[in-house]
Short mmCIF file of C-alpha atoms in Angstrom, two decimals:
data_model
loop_
_atom_site.label_atom_id
_atom_site.label_comp_id
_atom_site.label_asym_id
_atom_site.label_seq_id
_atom_site.Cartn_x
_atom_site.Cartn_y
_atom_site.Cartn_z
CA UNK A 1355 19.75 -21.56 -3.41
CA UNK A 1356 16.48 -22.21 -5.19
CA UNK A 1357 16.37 -24.20 -8.40
CA UNK A 1358 13.65 -25.03 -10.96
CA UNK A 1359 11.65 -28.13 -10.82
CA UNK A 1360 9.47 -29.72 -8.10
CA UNK A 1361 6.62 -27.23 -8.65
CA UNK A 1362 8.77 -24.10 -8.33
CA UNK A 1363 7.04 -21.64 -10.42
CA UNK A 1364 10.10 -19.52 -11.28
CA UNK A 1365 10.22 -15.89 -12.02
CA UNK A 1366 6.79 -15.63 -13.49
CA UNK A 1367 5.23 -16.07 -10.00
CA UNK A 1368 6.49 -13.06 -8.04
CA UNK A 1369 3.94 -10.96 -6.04
CA UNK A 1370 4.16 -7.47 -4.60
CA UNK A 1371 2.54 -5.60 -1.82
CA UNK A 1372 3.27 -2.31 0.04
CA UNK A 1373 3.64 -2.09 3.90
CA UNK A 1374 2.79 1.27 5.27
CA UNK A 1375 4.65 2.43 8.42
CA UNK A 1376 3.00 5.16 10.49
CA UNK A 1377 5.00 8.28 11.63
CA UNK A 1378 4.77 7.34 15.23
CA UNK A 1379 6.02 3.88 14.43
CA UNK A 1380 9.08 5.40 12.76
CA UNK A 1381 9.70 7.52 15.83
CA UNK A 1382 9.60 4.34 17.96
CA UNK A 1383 11.98 2.52 15.58
CA UNK A 1384 14.36 5.55 15.87
CA UNK A 1385 14.29 4.83 19.73
CA UNK A 1386 15.15 1.20 19.16
CA UNK A 1387 11.52 0.07 19.78
CA UNK A 1388 9.38 -2.26 17.62
CA UNK A 1389 5.76 -1.16 18.20
CA UNK A 1390 3.14 -3.86 18.57
CA UNK A 1391 0.95 -2.17 15.91
CA UNK A 1392 3.73 -2.63 13.30
CA UNK A 1393 4.47 -6.32 14.38
CA UNK A 1394 0.75 -7.15 14.13
CA UNK A 1395 0.38 -5.37 10.75
CA UNK A 1396 3.28 -7.30 9.34
CA UNK A 1397 1.91 -10.51 10.60
CA UNK A 1398 -1.69 -10.29 9.66
CA UNK A 1399 -1.51 -8.21 6.52
CA UNK A 1400 1.78 -8.91 4.87
CA UNK A 1401 2.72 -12.60 5.63
CA UNK A 1402 0.52 -13.57 2.72
CA UNK A 1403 1.30 -15.36 -0.49
CA UNK A 1404 0.81 -12.61 -3.09
CA UNK A 1405 1.76 -14.65 -6.14
CA UNK A 1406 -1.66 -15.99 -7.02
CA UNK A 1407 -3.47 -12.75 -7.99
CA UNK A 1408 -5.31 -9.77 -6.50
CA UNK A 1409 -5.86 -9.97 -2.84
CA UNK A 1410 -8.53 -7.99 -0.94
CA UNK A 1411 -9.11 -6.90 2.72
CA UNK A 1412 -11.11 -10.01 3.27
CA UNK A 1413 -8.16 -12.22 2.52
CA UNK A 1414 -5.96 -11.19 5.41
CA UNK A 1415 -5.26 -13.22 8.52
CA UNK A 1416 -7.51 -12.44 11.40
CA UNK A 1417 -6.54 -11.80 15.11
CA UNK A 1418 -7.55 -15.34 16.06
CA UNK A 1419 -5.15 -16.80 13.39
CA UNK A 1420 -2.07 -15.53 15.15
CA UNK A 1421 -0.71 -18.41 17.14
CA UNK A 1422 2.69 -16.93 17.85
CA UNK A 1423 4.12 -13.46 17.15
CA UNK A 1424 7.50 -12.75 18.45
CA UNK A 1425 9.61 -9.93 16.89
CA UNK A 1426 12.50 -7.93 18.53
CA UNK A 1427 14.65 -5.06 17.40
CA UNK A 1428 18.08 -5.01 19.00
CA UNK A 1429 20.79 -2.57 17.62
CA UNK A 1430 19.11 -2.24 14.34
CA UNK A 1431 18.64 -6.00 13.83
CA UNK A 1432 15.16 -7.37 13.59
CA UNK A 1433 14.47 -10.96 14.49
CA UNK A 1434 11.33 -12.93 14.96
CA UNK A 1435 9.07 -15.90 14.54
CA UNK A 1436 5.44 -15.89 13.50
CA UNK A 1437 3.01 -18.86 13.33
CA UNK A 1438 -0.34 -18.35 11.55
CA UNK A 1439 -3.25 -20.75 11.14
CA UNK A 1440 -6.89 -20.46 10.18
CA UNK A 1441 -9.59 -20.05 7.57
CA UNK A 1442 -8.75 -17.40 4.92
CA UNK A 1443 -11.30 -16.03 2.36
CA UNK A 1444 -9.93 -16.90 -1.04
CA UNK A 1445 -11.10 -15.68 -4.40
CA UNK A 1446 -13.57 -18.55 -4.80
CA UNK A 1447 -14.03 -20.18 -1.45
CA UNK A 1448 -12.40 -20.43 2.05
CA UNK A 1449 -9.16 -22.04 2.59
CA UNK A 1450 -7.65 -23.46 5.92
CA UNK A 1451 -4.03 -22.29 5.75
CA UNK A 1452 -0.95 -22.53 7.93
CA UNK A 1453 2.23 -20.48 7.81
CA UNK A 1454 5.27 -20.55 10.12
CA UNK A 1455 8.05 -18.03 9.34
CA UNK A 1456 11.25 -16.77 10.89
CA UNK A 1457 12.22 -13.13 10.26
CA UNK A 1458 15.64 -11.60 10.02
CA UNK A 1459 16.61 -8.09 8.86
CA UNK A 1460 17.96 -4.63 9.46
CA UNK A 1461 16.18 -1.39 10.26
CA UNK A 1462 17.70 2.14 10.48
CA UNK A 1463 16.33 5.47 11.14
CA UNK A 1464 18.38 8.66 10.60
CA UNK A 1465 17.33 12.14 11.41
CA UNK A 1466 13.74 10.92 12.12
CA UNK A 1467 13.53 9.32 8.60
CA UNK A 1468 13.32 5.52 7.98
CA UNK A 1469 16.38 4.93 5.80
CA UNK A 1470 16.51 1.03 5.89
CA UNK A 1471 13.97 -1.69 6.22
CA UNK A 1472 15.51 -4.80 4.87
CA UNK A 1473 13.68 -7.79 6.32
CA UNK A 1474 13.04 -11.33 5.06
CA UNK A 1475 10.50 -13.75 6.35
CA UNK A 1476 10.91 -17.37 5.27
CA UNK A 1477 9.18 -20.61 6.24
CA UNK A 1478 6.69 -23.38 5.38
CA UNK A 1479 3.20 -22.52 4.18
CA UNK A 1480 0.43 -25.02 3.66
CA UNK A 1481 -3.12 -25.15 2.44
CA UNK A 1482 -5.11 -27.76 4.21
CA UNK A 1483 -8.21 -27.55 1.97
CA UNK A 1484 -9.86 -25.58 -0.79
CA UNK A 1485 -8.06 -22.75 -2.44
CA UNK A 1486 -6.93 -19.44 -1.02
CA UNK A 1487 -4.84 -16.37 -1.90
CA UNK A 1488 -2.24 -17.61 -4.30
CA UNK A 1489 -1.86 -20.96 -2.59
CA UNK A 1490 -3.66 -22.89 -5.37
CA UNK A 1491 -0.63 -22.38 -7.63
CA UNK A 1492 1.73 -24.26 -5.33
CA UNK A 1493 1.31 -28.04 -5.39
CA UNK A 1494 -1.03 -30.47 -3.66
CA UNK A 1495 -3.32 -29.83 -0.71
CA UNK A 1496 -1.66 -30.52 2.63
CA UNK A 1497 1.95 -30.52 1.09
CA UNK A 1498 3.98 -27.62 2.59
CA UNK A 1499 6.02 -25.34 0.44
CA UNK A 1500 8.62 -22.70 1.27
CA UNK A 1501 7.28 -19.16 1.23
CA UNK A 1502 9.74 -16.22 1.22
CA UNK A 1503 8.69 -12.71 1.67
CA UNK A 1504 11.07 -9.67 1.47
CA UNK A 1505 10.55 -6.19 2.69
CA UNK A 1506 12.54 -3.21 1.51
CA UNK A 1507 11.86 0.60 1.31
CA UNK A 1508 10.67 1.99 -2.08
CA UNK A 1509 13.42 3.54 -4.12
CA UNK A 1510 13.65 5.88 -7.14
CA UNK A 1511 13.67 2.85 -9.36
CA UNK A 1512 10.06 2.04 -8.35
CA UNK A 1513 7.44 3.81 -10.34
CA UNK A 1514 5.05 6.34 -8.93
CA UNK A 1515 2.19 3.90 -9.32
CA UNK A 1516 4.09 1.16 -7.41
CA UNK A 1517 4.86 3.64 -4.47
CA UNK A 1518 1.32 4.94 -4.27
CA UNK A 1519 -0.46 1.61 -4.48
CA UNK A 1520 -2.24 0.91 -1.20
CA UNK A 1521 -1.55 -2.42 0.60
CA UNK A 1522 -3.68 -5.33 -0.46
CA UNK A 1523 -5.16 -5.42 3.07
CA UNK A 1524 -7.20 -2.27 2.22
CA UNK A 1525 -8.38 -3.26 -1.30
CA UNK A 1526 -12.10 -3.16 -1.61
CA UNK A 1527 -12.47 -2.65 2.10
CA UNK A 1528 -13.34 1.16 2.13
CA UNK A 1529 -12.64 3.40 5.02
CA UNK A 1530 -13.14 0.55 7.57
CA UNK A 1531 -10.25 -1.48 5.97
CA UNK A 1532 -7.92 1.61 6.04
CA UNK A 1533 -8.71 2.26 9.71
CA UNK A 1534 -8.15 -1.48 10.54
CA UNK A 1535 -4.96 -1.66 8.73
CA UNK A 1536 -3.51 1.38 10.44
CA UNK A 1537 -4.43 0.37 14.03
#
């Protein structure tokens, strides 16, 4: 249970991003396989603190930032661990950041269609210096805070604009960012 106080920003500090899953990745999920491309996209482009404002393609984790990336899919259960560390381009300057999360969730595909993608990633995040994507809103430099990120499928309750918004990883990156995101 999370309570107010100790720097917890409360409900006014929620962020949102969209994860795109390719058709071939859904086909792999239907076979009980978790494609490396999807694991990498989740780690590099979606384990980001989105509560601090608008992110761009330049604010994502780079390949060299991935220190550990382990995710498995067994009987519809997704588990994993991801450790990230490195310099991230923030709105005003660069920031050395660390993130270590554990993942747990459920994935289902029925008749070739992804019907469930309920996954949570939780763990300590820390900015070592400077300010970075959203991190400046969470306490002192060098002091870890808990970052929780949830993934779910879009529903009819989401607006058309919410469903059509591209991932932050492609914002202001042009065709090159779209291609890199969908690798």
